[in-house]
Amino acid sequence: MNKRSKWIGALSVIVLSAALTVSSVLPAAPVKAASNMEPDYEVKLLMTPGAVLGSDDKLKNEVRSAFGMPDKLTKMNVQFLDTDGKDIYGNGWSPRIRKKEGDSGFELSYKKQYPIVNGNIDVALTKANQEGFDASDTNYEAQVEWGYQNKTLSITRSKKAKKSGYSGVDLPSVKDSRELLIDKAPGKFDKWLYAGWGTEQLQGARIYGPVLAKRYTGTWDGLKTYIEVWPIRSATGTGTENVVEISFKTDDRETASQKHDELVTYLQSKGWFLAKDSLKTQLIMDHY
């Protein structure tokens, strides 16, 4: 081997060694984090029960006419499960069983909620992302529940289940409810605080509810619109008090903001608006 070949070989070794040294010192390229979930938006506003309901607790004709709602309504029976100490709800989760009129089975849902502080939706979405709810998980649906003044981010996993022995809108017993929710429990819920946490809580859970609600369907300003009447047990437990909620959904944040304000103005002009945020789940958890 001549001197030139030896020199080239030595240089190659030096260059290779330097490259290996640099690669071992420099950090690996960061793995790009999954993006935040893309929510849809559900505007939920309250209506004054005495102004919109008749003595039969059904919507008055003038209200149905304003929203193009037929007299026909859909019944929905709803109940939640939690421990006496509300350990599940206290950790931001709500396991629910619902049966709608005409459905062949039960709808199970496992909802995780994040408060939206100062209206900052993206901060809540980022918080959810940090806790494992990101755009890569298509099993969960993200929704911003847009109330009168407050907003909440809800991330929900929904499942279907059937159980013999029930008809119409009947809901399962506490024993059967536990079995259904445990059997279908998604991993994120079950492992929330530790492996098996969710199912452990459900094993000792009881029913909050049920509440048999009525839903009317119509339109407002081109948007599919619902009005629901929820007879929820009063705080004293001696009767029920109707919660009347009007809602619509949209995929667009700007549309939600604009139409929210327009619907508030419209309801105020009719004398139908109740200036409070809708807290149906909270009322059920408190009163049952």
PDB file of C-alpha atoms in Angstrom:
ATOM      1  CA  MET A   1       0.000   0.000   0.000  1.00  0.00           C
ATOM      2  CA  ASN A   2       1.442   3.404  -0.950  1.00  0.00           C
ATOM      3  CA  LYS A   3       1.630   6.372   1.381  1.00  0.00           C
ATOM      4  CA  ARG A   4      -1.358   8.096  -0.271  1.00  0.00           C
ATOM      5  CA  SER A   5      -3.650   5.090   0.306  1.00  0.00           C
ATOM      6  CA  LYS A   6      -2.537   4.837   3.933  1.00  0.00           C
ATOM      7  CA  TRP A   7      -3.221   8.528   4.430  1.00  0.00           C
ATOM      8  CA  ILE A   8      -6.740   8.284   2.930  1.00  0.00           C
ATOM      9  CA  GLY A   9      -7.503   5.223   5.066  1.00  0.00           C
ATOM     10  CA  ALA A  10      -6.362   6.965   8.244  1.00  0.00           C
ATOM     11  CA  LEU A  11      -8.422  10.033   7.382  1.00  0.00           C
ATOM     12  CA  SER A  12     -11.534   7.911   6.820  1.00  0.00           C
ATOM     13  CA  VAL A  13     -11.135   6.340  10.246  1.00  0.00           C
ATOM     14  CA  ILE A  14     -10.787   9.769  11.859  1.00  0.00           C
ATOM     15  CA  VAL A  15     -13.907  11.107  10.074  1.00  0.00           C
ATOM     16  CA  LEU A  16     -15.966   8.016  10.987  1.00  0.00           C
ATOM     17  CA  SER A  17     -14.863   8.229  14.623  1.00  0.00           C
ATOM     18  CA  ALA A  18     -15.786  11.914  14.759  1.00  0.00           C
ATOM     19  CA  ALA A  19     -19.199  11.218  13.251  1.00  0.00           C
ATOM     20  CA  LEU A  20     -19.894   8.480  15.780  1.00  0.00           C
ATOM     21  CA  THR A  21     -18.775  10.731  18.623  1.00  0.00           C
ATOM     22  CA  VAL A  22     -21.043  13.574  17.484  1.00  0.00           C
ATOM     23  CA  SER A  23     -24.041  11.257  17.044  1.00  0.00           C
ATOM     24  CA  SER A  24     -23.575   9.903  20.543  1.00  0.00           C
ATOM     25  CA  VAL A  25     -23.417  13.404  22.039  1.00  0.00           C
ATOM     26  CA  LEU A  26     -26.269  15.055  20.166  1.00  0.00           C
ATOM     27  CA  PRO A  27     -29.805  14.288  21.471  1.00  0.00           C
ATOM     28  CA  ALA A  28     -32.155  12.241  19.354  1.00  0.00           C
ATOM     29  CA  ALA A  29     -34.684  14.159  17.272  1.00  0.00           C
ATOM     30  CA  PRO A  30     -37.737  14.796  19.424  1.00  0.00           C
ATOM     31  CA  VAL A  31     -40.835  12.708  18.749  1.00  0.00           C
ATOM     32  CA  LYS A  32     -43.633  15.002  17.638  1.00  0.00           C
ATOM     33  CA  ALA A  33     -46.492  14.956  20.149  1.00  0.00           C
ATOM     34  CA  ALA A  34     -49.975  14.151  18.921  1.00  0.00           C
ATOM     35  CA  SER A  35     -52.119  17.222  18.319  1.00  0.00           C
ATOM     36  CA  ASN A  36     -55.053  18.267  20.452  1.00  0.00           C
ATOM     37  CA  MET A  37     -58.483  16.812  19.774  1.00  0.00           C
ATOM     38  CA  GLU A  38     -60.829  18.747  17.478  1.00  0.00           C
ATOM     39  CA  PRO A  39     -64.090  19.282  19.363  1.00  0.00           C
ATOM     40  CA  ASP A  40     -67.527  20.080  18.125  1.00  0.00           C
ATOM     41  CA  TYR A  41     -69.639  22.602  20.009  1.00  0.00           C
ATOM     42  CA  GLU A  42     -73.002  22.244  21.700  1.00  0.00           C
ATOM     43  CA  VAL A  43     -74.687  25.436  22.822  1.00  0.00           C
ATOM     44  CA  LYS A  44     -76.943  24.769  25.818  1.00  0.00           C
ATOM     45  CA  LEU A  45     -79.207  27.443  27.262  1.00  0.00           C
ATOM     46  CA  LEU A  46     -81.986  27.329  29.829  1.00  0.00           C
ATOM     47  CA  MET A  47     -85.579  28.407  29.331  1.00  0.00           C
ATOM     48  CA  THR A  48     -87.936  29.545  32.088  1.00  0.00           C
ATOM     49  CA  PRO A  49     -90.212  26.553  32.808  1.00  0.00           C
ATOM     50  CA  GLY A  50     -93.224  28.665  33.781  1.00  0.00           C
ATOM     51  CA  ALA A  51     -93.005  30.624  30.535  1.00  0.00           C
ATOM     52  CA  VAL A  52     -92.608  27.741  28.078  1.00  0.00           C
ATOM     53  CA  LEU A  53     -94.453  24.796  29.656  1.00  0.00           C
ATOM     54  CA  GLY A  54     -98.163  24.253  30.008  1.00  0.00           C
ATOM     55  CA  SER A  55     -99.889  22.748  33.033  1.00  0.00           C
ATOM     56  CA  ASP A  56     -99.227  19.302  31.531  1.00  0.00           C
ATOM     57  CA  ASP A  57     -95.448  19.987  31.550  1.00  0.00           C
ATOM     58  CA  LYS A  58     -95.383  19.952  27.751  1.00  0.00           C
ATOM     59  CA  LEU A  59     -94.115  22.768  25.558  1.00  0.00           C
ATOM     60  CA  LYS A  60     -96.692  25.441  24.812  1.00  0.00           C
ATOM     61  CA  ASN A  61     -97.909  25.650  21.223  1.00  0.00           C
ATOM     62  CA  GLU A  62     -96.308  29.056  20.649  1.00  0.00           C
ATOM     63  CA  VAL A  63     -92.897  27.698  21.679  1.00  0.00           C
ATOM     64  CA  ARG A  64     -93.160  24.650  19.441  1.00  0.00           C
ATOM     65  CA  SER A  65     -94.322  26.840  16.577  1.00  0.00           C
ATOM     66  CA  ALA A  66     -91.361  29.211  16.985  1.00  0.00           C
ATOM     67  CA  PHE A  67     -88.930  26.325  16.491  1.00  0.00           C
ATOM     68  CA  GLY A  68     -90.960  24.229  14.043  1.00  0.00           C
ATOM     69  CA  MET A  69     -91.368  21.437  16.568  1.00  0.00           C
ATOM     70  CA  PRO A  70     -94.180  18.918  16.121  1.00  0.00           C
ATOM     71  CA  ASP A  71     -96.236  17.797  19.086  1.00  0.00           C
ATOM     72  CA  LYS A  72     -94.484  14.408  18.901  1.00  0.00           C
ATOM     73  CA  LEU A  73     -91.659  14.029  21.384  1.00  0.00           C
ATOM     74  CA  THR A  74     -89.045  11.424  22.283  1.00  0.00           C
ATOM     75  CA  LYS A  75     -88.694  10.037  25.792  1.00  0.00           C
ATOM     76  CA  MET A  76     -85.241   9.359  27.253  1.00  0.00           C
ATOM     77  CA  ASN A  77     -84.529   7.650  30.559  1.00  0.00           C
ATOM     78  CA  VAL A  78     -81.154   8.474  32.103  1.00  0.00           C
ATOM     79  CA  GLN A  79     -79.209   7.385  35.185  1.00  0.00           C
ATOM     80  CA  PHE A  80     -75.654   7.750  36.463  1.00  0.00           C
ATOM     81  CA  LEU A  81     -73.609   5.397  38.616  1.00  0.00           C
ATOM     82  CA  ASP A  82     -71.222   6.437  41.366  1.00  0.00           C
ATOM     83  CA  THR A  83     -70.220   5.609  44.914  1.00  0.00           C
ATOM     84  CA  ASP A  84     -71.946   7.222  47.899  1.00  0.00           C
ATOM     85  CA  GLY A  85     -68.899   9.452  48.206  1.00  0.00           C
ATOM     86  CA  LYS A  86     -69.086  10.382  44.485  1.00  0.00           C
ATOM     87  CA  ASP A  87     -65.511   9.232  43.970  1.00  0.00           C
ATOM     88  CA  ILE A  88     -65.979   8.901  40.210  1.00  0.00           C
ATOM     89  CA  TYR A  89     -67.633  12.292  39.742  1.00  0.00           C
ATOM     90  CA  GLY A  90     -65.059  13.861  42.046  1.00  0.00           C
ATOM     91  CA  ASN A  91     -62.356  12.765  39.592  1.00  0.00           C
ATOM     92  CA  GLY A  92     -64.138  14.359  36.654  1.00  0.00           C
ATOM     93  CA  TRP A  93     -65.829  11.231  35.249  1.00  0.00           C
ATOM     94  CA  SER A  94     -69.522  10.449  34.712  1.00  0.00           C
ATOM     95  CA  PRO A  95     -70.563   6.894  33.750  1.00  0.00           C
ATOM     96  CA  ARG A  96     -74.113   7.053  32.371  1.00  0.00           C
ATOM     97  CA  ILE A  97     -76.743   4.675  31.050  1.00  0.00           C
ATOM     98  CA  ARG A  98     -79.438   6.018  28.727  1.00  0.00           C
ATOM     99  CA  LYS A  99     -82.370   4.420  26.954  1.00  0.00           C
ATOM    100  CA  LYS A 100     -84.146   6.370  24.245  1.00  0.00           C
ATOM    101  CA  GLU A 101     -87.620   5.557  23.041  1.00  0.00           C
ATOM    102  CA  GLY A 102     -87.335   3.287  20.020  1.00  0.00           C
ATOM    103  CA  ASP A 103     -83.783   2.112  20.727  1.00  0.00           C
ATOM    104  CA  SER A 104     -83.187  -1.632  20.930  1.00  0.00           C
ATOM    105  CA  GLY A 105     -80.524  -1.398  23.629  1.00  0.00           C
ATOM    106  CA  PHE A 106     -78.842   0.826  26.177  1.00  0.00           C
ATOM    107  CA  GLU A 107     -76.348   3.571  25.438  1.00  0.00           C
ATOM    108  CA  LEU A 108     -73.427   3.565  27.855  1.00  0.00           C
ATOM    109  CA  SER A 109     -71.205   6.608  28.063  1.00  0.00           C
ATOM    110  CA  TYR A 110     -68.048   7.368  30.017  1.00  0.00           C
ATOM    111  CA  LYS A 111     -67.534  11.132  30.067  1.00  0.00           C
ATOM    112  CA  LYS A 112     -64.451  12.978  31.320  1.00  0.00           C
ATOM    113  CA  GLN A 113     -64.901  16.704  31.854  1.00  0.00           C
ATOM    114  CA  TYR A 114     -62.472  19.604  32.057  1.00  0.00           C
ATOM    115  CA  PRO A 115     -63.524  23.070  33.174  1.00  0.00           C
ATOM    116  CA  ILE A 116     -62.756  25.819  30.665  1.00  0.00           C
ATOM    117  CA  VAL A 117     -61.287  28.738  32.607  1.00  0.00           C
ATOM    118  CA  ASN A 118     -61.741  32.305  31.318  1.00  0.00           C
ATOM    119  CA  GLY A 119     -63.171  30.909  28.090  1.00  0.00           C
ATOM    120  CA  ASN A 120     -59.806  29.461  27.009  1.00  0.00           C
ATOM    121  CA  ILE A 121     -60.842  26.330  25.132  1.00  0.00           C
ATOM    122  CA  ASP A 122     -57.356  25.507  23.852  1.00  0.00           C
ATOM    123  CA  VAL A 123     -55.865  25.394  27.352  1.00  0.00           C
ATOM    124  CA  ALA A 124     -58.461  22.763  28.318  1.00  0.00           C
ATOM    125  CA  LEU A 125     -57.742  20.766  25.149  1.00  0.00           C
ATOM    126  CA  THR A 126     -54.022  20.849  25.920  1.00  0.00           C
ATOM    127  CA  LYS A 127     -54.663  19.680  29.482  1.00  0.00           C
ATOM    128  CA  ALA A 128     -56.725  16.777  28.121  1.00  0.00           C
ATOM    129  CA  ASN A 129     -53.913  15.988  25.678  1.00  0.00           C
ATOM    130  CA  GLN A 130     -51.414  15.816  28.541  1.00  0.00           C
ATOM    131  CA  GLU A 131     -53.682  13.283  30.248  1.00  0.00           C
ATOM    132  CA  GLY A 132     -53.886  11.029  27.210  1.00  0.00           C
ATOM    133  CA  PHE A 133     -56.796  12.414  25.196  1.00  0.00           C
ATOM    134  CA  ASP A 134     -55.311  13.503  21.884  1.00  0.00           C
ATOM    135  CA  ALA A 135     -56.265  13.476  18.223  1.00  0.00           C
ATOM    136  CA  SER A 136     -54.787  10.014  17.677  1.00  0.00           C
ATOM    137  CA  ASP A 137     -57.493   8.397  19.833  1.00  0.00           C
ATOM    138  CA  THR A 138     -60.561   8.208  17.628  1.00  0.00           C
ATOM    139  CA  ASN A 139     -62.558   6.190  20.159  1.00  0.00           C
ATOM    140  CA  TYR A 140     -63.343   9.338  22.148  1.00  0.00           C
ATOM    141  CA  GLU A 141     -65.311  12.378  21.020  1.00  0.00           C
ATOM    142  CA  ALA A 142     -64.502  15.869  22.263  1.00  0.00           C
ATOM    143  CA  GLN A 143     -67.193  18.477  22.697  1.00  0.00           C
ATOM    144  CA  VAL A 144     -67.315  21.957  24.158  1.00  0.00           C
ATOM    145  CA  GLU A 145     -70.546  22.388  26.099  1.00  0.00           C
ATOM    146  CA  TRP A 146     -71.223  26.107  25.672  1.00  0.00           C
ATOM    147  CA  GLY A 147     -73.561  27.391  28.360  1.00  0.00           C
ATOM    148  CA  TYR A 148     -74.845  30.857  29.146  1.00  0.00           C
ATOM    149  CA  GLN A 149     -71.633  32.041  30.815  1.00  0.00           C
ATOM    150  CA  ASN A 150     -69.560  28.896  31.394  1.00  0.00           C
ATOM    151  CA  LYS A 151     -68.033  26.343  29.058  1.00  0.00           C
ATOM    152  CA  THR A 152     -66.916  22.765  29.746  1.00  0.00           C
ATOM    153  CA  LEU A 153     -64.822  20.383  27.667  1.00  0.00           C
ATOM    154  CA  SER A 154     -66.360  16.909  27.602  1.00  0.00           C
ATOM    155  CA  ILE A 155     -64.523  13.893  26.220  1.00  0.00           C
ATOM    156  CA  THR A 156     -66.797  10.880  25.847  1.00  0.00           C
ATOM    157  CA  ARG A 157     -66.517   7.212  24.979  1.00  0.00           C
ATOM    158  CA  SER A 158     -69.901   5.754  24.009  1.00  0.00           C
ATOM    159  CA  LYS A 159     -70.831   2.081  23.763  1.00  0.00           C
ATOM    160  CA  LYS A 160     -73.950  -0.006  23.145  1.00  0.00           C
ATOM    161  CA  ALA A 161     -75.201  -2.823  25.351  1.00  0.00           C
ATOM    162  CA  LYS A 162     -78.219  -5.084  25.646  1.00  0.00           C
ATOM    163  CA  LYS A 163     -79.768  -6.880  28.596  1.00  0.00           C
ATOM    164  CA  SER A 164     -82.823  -9.126  28.544  1.00  0.00           C
ATOM    165  CA  GLY A 165     -85.754  -8.498  30.838  1.00  0.00           C
ATOM    166  CA  TYR A 166     -86.204  -4.796  30.077  1.00  0.00           C
ATOM    167  CA  SER A 167     -88.663  -3.110  27.718  1.00  0.00           C
ATOM    168  CA  GLY A 168     -89.555   0.374  26.546  1.00  0.00           C
ATOM    169  CA  VAL A 169     -87.367   2.959  28.233  1.00  0.00           C
ATOM    170  CA  ASP A 170     -86.829   0.877  31.369  1.00  0.00           C
ATOM    171  CA  LEU A 171     -83.322   1.140  32.770  1.00  0.00           C
ATOM    172  CA  PRO A 172     -81.367  -1.746  34.331  1.00  0.00           C
ATOM    173  CA  SER A 173     -81.233  -2.445  38.061  1.00  0.00           C
ATOM    174  CA  VAL A 174     -78.212  -1.375  40.061  1.00  0.00           C
ATOM    175  CA  LYS A 175     -76.741  -4.891  39.799  1.00  0.00           C
ATOM    176  CA  ASP A 176     -77.215  -5.074  36.044  1.00  0.00           C
ATOM    177  CA  SER A 177     -76.036  -1.472  35.608  1.00  0.00           C
ATOM    178  CA  ARG A 178     -72.798  -2.259  37.409  1.00  0.00           C
ATOM    179  CA  GLU A 179     -72.230  -5.360  35.273  1.00  0.00           C
ATOM    180  CA  LEU A 180     -72.888  -3.516  32.003  1.00  0.00           C
ATOM    181  CA  LEU A 181     -70.638  -0.562  32.811  1.00  0.00           C
ATOM    182  CA  ILE A 182     -67.850  -2.777  34.164  1.00  0.00           C
ATOM    183  CA  ASP A 183     -67.990  -5.091  31.147  1.00  0.00           C
ATOM    184  CA  LYS A 184     -67.681  -2.193  28.684  1.00  0.00           C
ATOM    185  CA  ALA A 185     -65.333   0.015  30.732  1.00  0.00           C
ATOM    186  CA  PRO A 186     -62.697   1.656  28.487  1.00  0.00           C
ATOM    187  CA  GLY A 187     -59.038   1.531  29.483  1.00  0.00           C
ATOM    188  CA  LYS A 188     -58.540   5.222  30.181  1.00  0.00           C
ATOM    189  CA  PHE A 189     -61.441   5.235  32.635  1.00  0.00           C
ATOM    190  CA  ASP A 190     -60.451   1.968  34.295  1.00  0.00           C
ATOM    191  CA  LYS A 191     -56.814   3.038  34.750  1.00  0.00           C
ATOM    192  CA  TRP A 192     -57.468   6.651  35.669  1.00  0.00           C
ATOM    193  CA  LEU A 193     -55.777   6.654  39.100  1.00  0.00           C
ATOM    194  CA  TYR A 194     -54.376   3.121  38.999  1.00  0.00           C
ATOM    195  CA  ALA A 195     -55.001  -0.151  37.171  1.00  0.00           C
ATOM    196  CA  GLY A 196     -58.569  -1.261  37.853  1.00  0.00           C
ATOM    197  CA  TRP A 197     -59.643   2.012  39.490  1.00  0.00           C
ATOM    198  CA  GLY A 198     -62.747   2.544  37.352  1.00  0.00           C
ATOM    199  CA  THR A 199     -64.175  -0.950  37.704  1.00  0.00           C
ATOM    200  CA  GLU A 200     -63.348  -0.957  41.416  1.00  0.00           C
ATOM    201  CA  GLN A 201     -65.452   2.177  41.894  1.00  0.00           C
ATOM    202  CA  LEU A 202     -68.320   0.749  39.842  1.00  0.00           C
ATOM    203  CA  GLN A 203     -68.416  -2.426  41.927  1.00  0.00           C
ATOM    204  CA  GLY A 204     -69.590  -0.366  44.890  1.00  0.00           C
ATOM    205  CA  ALA A 205     -71.627   2.186  42.943  1.00  0.00           C
ATOM    206  CA  ARG A 206     -75.298   3.042  43.247  1.00  0.00           C
ATOM    207  CA  ILE A 207     -77.768   4.726  40.893  1.00  0.00           C
ATOM    208  CA  TYR A 208     -78.195   8.495  40.729  1.00  0.00           C
ATOM    209  CA  GLY A 209     -81.551   9.064  39.051  1.00  0.00           C
ATOM    210  CA  PRO A 210     -83.253   7.875  36.980  1.00  0.00           C
ATOM    211  CA  VAL A 211     -84.694  10.901  35.203  1.00  0.00           C
ATOM    212  CA  LEU A 212     -87.263  10.440  32.435  1.00  0.00           C
ATOM    213  CA  ALA A 213     -86.737  13.377  30.071  1.00  0.00           C
ATOM    214  CA  LYS A 214     -88.695  14.535  27.019  1.00  0.00           C
ATOM    215  CA  ARG A 215     -87.044  15.822  23.841  1.00  0.00           C
ATOM    216  CA  TYR A 216     -88.585  17.952  21.093  1.00  0.00           C
ATOM    217  CA  THR A 217     -86.784  18.398  17.764  1.00  0.00           C
ATOM    218  CA  GLY A 218     -87.003  21.382  15.424  1.00  0.00           C
ATOM    219  CA  THR A 219     -84.889  24.097  13.803  1.00  0.00           C
ATOM    220  CA  TRP A 220     -83.725  27.598  14.580  1.00  0.00           C
ATOM    221  CA  ASP A 221     -81.943  29.797  12.063  1.00  0.00           C
ATOM    222  CA  GLY A 222     -81.124  26.755   9.936  1.00  0.00           C
ATOM    223  CA  LEU A 223     -79.697  24.740  12.832  1.00  0.00           C
ATOM    224  CA  LYS A 224     -81.190  21.500  14.113  1.00  0.00           C
ATOM    225  CA  THR A 225     -82.441  22.405  17.569  1.00  0.00           C
ATOM    226  CA  TYR A 226     -83.605  20.436  20.592  1.00  0.00           C
ATOM    227  CA  ILE A 227     -85.653  21.412  23.607  1.00  0.00           C
ATOM    228  CA  GLU A 228     -85.502  18.943  26.484  1.00  0.00           C
ATOM    229  CA  VAL A 229     -87.597  18.870  29.637  1.00  0.00           C
ATOM    230  CA  TRP A 230     -85.921  17.196  32.616  1.00  0.00           C
ATOM    231  CA  PRO A 231     -88.055  16.621  35.750  1.00  0.00           C
ATOM    232  CA  ILE A 232     -85.323  16.433  38.399  1.00  0.00           C
ATOM    233  CA  ARG A 233     -85.969  15.704  42.058  1.00  0.00           C
ATOM    234  CA  SER A 234     -86.086  18.875  44.135  1.00  0.00           C
ATOM    235  CA  ALA A 235     -83.447  19.619  46.751  1.00  0.00           C
ATOM    236  CA  THR A 236     -85.912  18.726  49.524  1.00  0.00           C
ATOM    237  CA  GLY A 237     -86.777  15.426  47.853  1.00  0.00           C
ATOM    238  CA  THR A 238     -90.511  16.119  48.122  1.00  0.00           C
ATOM    239  CA  GLY A 239     -91.186  16.599  44.428  1.00  0.00           C
ATOM    240  CA  THR A 240     -89.612  17.430  41.064  1.00  0.00           C
ATOM    241  CA  GLU A 241     -88.573  20.643  39.348  1.00  0.00           C
ATOM    242  CA  ASN A 242     -88.428  20.943  35.574  1.00  0.00           C
ATOM    243  CA  VAL A 243     -85.198  21.934  33.878  1.00  0.00           C
ATOM    244  CA  VAL A 244     -85.886  23.110  30.316  1.00  0.00           C
ATOM    245  CA  GLU A 245     -82.854  23.232  28.044  1.00  0.00           C
ATOM    246  CA  ILE A 246     -82.580  24.354  24.428  1.00  0.00           C
ATOM    247  CA  SER A 247     -79.521  23.267  22.441  1.00  0.00           C
ATOM    248  CA  PHE A 248     -77.900  23.006  19.023  1.00  0.00           C
ATOM    249  CA  LYS A 249     -74.594  21.638  17.714  1.00  0.00           C
ATOM    250  CA  THR A 250     -72.037  22.961  15.264  1.00  0.00           C
ATOM    251  CA  ASP A 251     -68.507  21.998  14.205  1.00  0.00           C
ATOM    252  CA  ASP A 252     -67.393  25.634  13.992  1.00  0.00           C
ATOM    253  CA  ARG A 253     -66.236  27.663  17.014  1.00  0.00           C
ATOM    254  CA  GLU A 254     -67.122  31.043  15.498  1.00  0.00           C
ATOM    255  CA  THR A 255     -70.605  29.835  14.578  1.00  0.00           C
ATOM    256  CA  ALA A 256     -71.121  28.564  18.123  1.00  0.00           C
ATOM    257  CA  SER A 257     -70.096  31.923  19.576  1.00  0.00           C
ATOM    258  CA  GLN A 258     -72.216  33.994  17.211  1.00  0.00           C
ATOM    259  CA  LYS A 259     -75.348  31.853  17.338  1.00  0.00           C
ATOM    260  CA  HIS A 260     -75.055  31.492  21.133  1.00  0.00           C
ATOM    261  CA  ASP A 261     -75.398  35.261  21.497  1.00  0.00           C
ATOM    262  CA  GLU A 262     -78.143  35.477  18.892  1.00  0.00           C
ATOM    263  CA  LEU A 263     -80.187  32.731  20.570  1.00  0.00           C
ATOM    264  CA  VAL A 264     -79.838  34.437  23.959  1.00  0.00           C
ATOM    265  CA  THR A 265     -81.162  37.658  22.405  1.00  0.00           C
ATOM    266  CA  TYR A 266     -84.017  35.822  20.690  1.00  0.00           C
ATOM    267  CA  LEU A 267     -85.096  34.003  23.855  1.00  0.00           C
ATOM    268  CA  GLN A 268     -84.922  37.234  25.838  1.00  0.00           C
ATOM    269  CA  SER A 269     -87.157  38.951  23.292  1.00  0.00           C
ATOM    270  CA  LYS A 270     -89.758  36.216  23.798  1.00  0.00           C
ATOM    271  CA  GLY A 271     -89.538  36.262  27.583  1.00  0.00           C
ATOM    272  CA  TRP A 272     -88.376  32.639  27.585  1.00  0.00           C
ATOM    273  CA  PHE A 273     -84.753  32.977  28.695  1.00  0.00           C
ATOM    274  CA  LEU A 274     -83.446  31.832  32.078  1.00  0.00           C
ATOM    275  CA  ALA A 275     -80.113  33.536  32.810  1.00  0.00           C
ATOM    276  CA  LYS A 276     -78.353  30.571  34.417  1.00  0.00           C
ATOM    277  CA  ASP A 277     -75.967  27.878  33.281  1.00  0.00           C
ATOM    278  CA  SER A 278     -77.378  24.395  32.749  1.00  0.00           C
ATOM    279  CA  LEU A 279     -76.161  21.967  35.396  1.00  0.00           C
ATOM    280  CA  LYS A 280     -78.347  18.897  34.875  1.00  0.00           C
ATOM    281  CA  THR A 281     -75.732  16.321  35.850  1.00  0.00           C
ATOM    282  CA  GLN A 282     -74.723  18.301  38.929  1.00  0.00           C
ATOM    283  CA  LEU A 283     -78.355  18.557  40.053  1.00  0.00           C
ATOM    284  CA  ILE A 284     -78.875  14.814  39.593  1.00  0.00           C
ATOM    285  CA  MET A 285     -75.720  14.011  41.559  1.00  0.00           C
ATOM    286  CA  ASP A 286     -76.786  16.391  44.332  1.00  0.00           C
ATOM    287  CA  HIS A 287     -80.477  15.482  44.606  1.00  0.00           C
ATOM    288  CA  TYR A 288     -80.486  11.664  44.337  1.00  0.00           C
TER     289      TYR A 288
END
